[in-house]
Coordinates of C-alpha atoms in Angstrom, one line a residue:
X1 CA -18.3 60.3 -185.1
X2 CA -16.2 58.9 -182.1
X3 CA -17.4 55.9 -180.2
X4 CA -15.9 53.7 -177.4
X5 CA -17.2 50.7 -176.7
X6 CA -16.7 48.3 -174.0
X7 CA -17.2 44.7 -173.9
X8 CA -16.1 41.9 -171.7
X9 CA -17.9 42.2 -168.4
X10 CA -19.6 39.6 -166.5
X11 CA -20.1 37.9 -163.4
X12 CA -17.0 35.9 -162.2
X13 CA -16.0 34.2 -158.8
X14 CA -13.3 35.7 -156.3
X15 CA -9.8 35.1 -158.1
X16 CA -10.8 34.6 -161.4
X17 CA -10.1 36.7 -164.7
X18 CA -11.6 39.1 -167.2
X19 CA -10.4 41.2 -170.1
X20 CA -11.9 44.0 -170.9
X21 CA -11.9 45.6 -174.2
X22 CA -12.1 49.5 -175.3
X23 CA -12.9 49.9 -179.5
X24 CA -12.6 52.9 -180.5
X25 CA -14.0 53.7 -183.8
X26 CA -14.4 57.0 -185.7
X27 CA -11.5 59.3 -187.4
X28 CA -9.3 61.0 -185.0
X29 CA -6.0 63.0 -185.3
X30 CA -4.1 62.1 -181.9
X31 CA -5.1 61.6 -178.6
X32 CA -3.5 62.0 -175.0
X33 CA -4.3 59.0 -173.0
X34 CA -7.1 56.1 -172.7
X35 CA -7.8 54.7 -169.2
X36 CA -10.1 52.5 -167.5
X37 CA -12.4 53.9 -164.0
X38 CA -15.2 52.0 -162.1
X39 CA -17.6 53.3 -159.9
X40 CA -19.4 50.9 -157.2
X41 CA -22.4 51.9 -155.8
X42 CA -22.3 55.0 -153.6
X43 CA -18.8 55.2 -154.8
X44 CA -17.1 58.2 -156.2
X45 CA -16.2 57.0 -159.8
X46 CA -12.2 56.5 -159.4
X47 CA -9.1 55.9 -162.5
X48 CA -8.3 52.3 -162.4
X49 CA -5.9 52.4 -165.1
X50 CA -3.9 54.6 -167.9
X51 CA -2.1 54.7 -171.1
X52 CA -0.5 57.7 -172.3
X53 CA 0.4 58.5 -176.0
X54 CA 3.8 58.1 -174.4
X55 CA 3.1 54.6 -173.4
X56 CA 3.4 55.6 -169.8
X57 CA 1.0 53.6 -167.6
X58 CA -0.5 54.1 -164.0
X59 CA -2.8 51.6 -161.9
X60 CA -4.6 52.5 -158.9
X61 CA -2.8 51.0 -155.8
X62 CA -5.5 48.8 -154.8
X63 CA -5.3 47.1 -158.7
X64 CA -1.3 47.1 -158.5
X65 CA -0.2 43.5 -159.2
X66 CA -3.4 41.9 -160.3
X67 CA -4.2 44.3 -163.5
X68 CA -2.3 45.0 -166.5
X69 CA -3.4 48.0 -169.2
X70 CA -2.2 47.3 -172.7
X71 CA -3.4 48.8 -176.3
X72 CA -3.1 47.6 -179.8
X73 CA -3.1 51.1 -182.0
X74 CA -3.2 49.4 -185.3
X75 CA -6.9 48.1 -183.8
X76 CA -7.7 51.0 -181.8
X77 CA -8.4 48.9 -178.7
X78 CA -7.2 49.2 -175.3
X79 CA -7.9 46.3 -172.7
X80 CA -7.8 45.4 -169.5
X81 CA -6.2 42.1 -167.6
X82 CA -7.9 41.5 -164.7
X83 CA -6.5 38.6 -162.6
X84 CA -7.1 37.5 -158.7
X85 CA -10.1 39.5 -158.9
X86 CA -11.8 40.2 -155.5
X87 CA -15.3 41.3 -154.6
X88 CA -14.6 44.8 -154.0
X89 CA -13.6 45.1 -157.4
X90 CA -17.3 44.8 -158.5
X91 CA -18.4 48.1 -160.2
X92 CA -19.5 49.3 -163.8
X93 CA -15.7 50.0 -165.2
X94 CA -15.9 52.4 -168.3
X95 CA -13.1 53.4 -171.0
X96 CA -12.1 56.5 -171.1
X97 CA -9.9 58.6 -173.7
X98 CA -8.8 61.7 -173.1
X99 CA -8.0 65.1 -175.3
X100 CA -9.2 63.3 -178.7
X101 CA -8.7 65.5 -181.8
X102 CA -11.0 65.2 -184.5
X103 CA -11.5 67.2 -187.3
X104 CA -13.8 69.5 -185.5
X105 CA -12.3 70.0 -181.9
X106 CA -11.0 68.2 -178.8
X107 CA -12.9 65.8 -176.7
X108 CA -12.8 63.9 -174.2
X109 CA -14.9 60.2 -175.1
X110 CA -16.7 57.8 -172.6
X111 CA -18.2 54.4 -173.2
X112 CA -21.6 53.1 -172.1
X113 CA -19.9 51.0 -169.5
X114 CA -19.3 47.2 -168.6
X115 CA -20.6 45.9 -165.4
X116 CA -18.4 43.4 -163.7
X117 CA -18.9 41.6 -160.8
X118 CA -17.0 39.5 -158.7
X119 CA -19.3 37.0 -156.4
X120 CA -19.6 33.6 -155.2

């Protein structure tokens, strides 16, 4: 069975850092992409980050400059460098892979989430 799991949330001040960390565990054939979103209160959940199979990446303007997407395939982890963070980058951020194949179809996987928040 497939499972993402986030970890390294937490409560930092304005222009600090945090890496987050996507495992992914369970048998898979291939997958498409794995990407980080965030949704703040009252906020529409919105794609913060990507990774394609392809190694093509995308960030969110408002992220460009200050985070970096990376992935290690031999541990199944994708994470995400967060630098000269700001307040209105507070939100719960989840991992996200896309068009997983398993043995018995294609899914796409969400973790429970990691809340981060940026405060003085």
């Amino acid at each position: 069975q497939v499972q993402l799991v986030e970890s390294g949330g937490g409560l930092v001040q304005p222009g600090g850092s945090l890496r987050l960390s996507c495992a992914r565990s369970g048998s898979i054939f291939s997958l498409s992409a794995m990407g980080w979103y965030r949704q703040a209160p009252g906020k529409e959940r919105e794609l913060v980050a990507s990774i394609n199979s392809g190694g093509n990446i995308y960030y969110a303007d408002s992220v460009k400059g200050r985070f970096t997407i990376s992935r290690d395939n031999a541990k199944s982890t994708v994470y995400l460098q967060m630098n000269s963070l700001k307040p209105e980058d507070t939100a719960v951020y989840y991992c996200n892979a896309e068009r997983v194949r398993t043995r018995t179809g294609i899914y796409d996987y969400w973790g429970q989430g990691t809340q981060v928040t940026v405060s003085s």
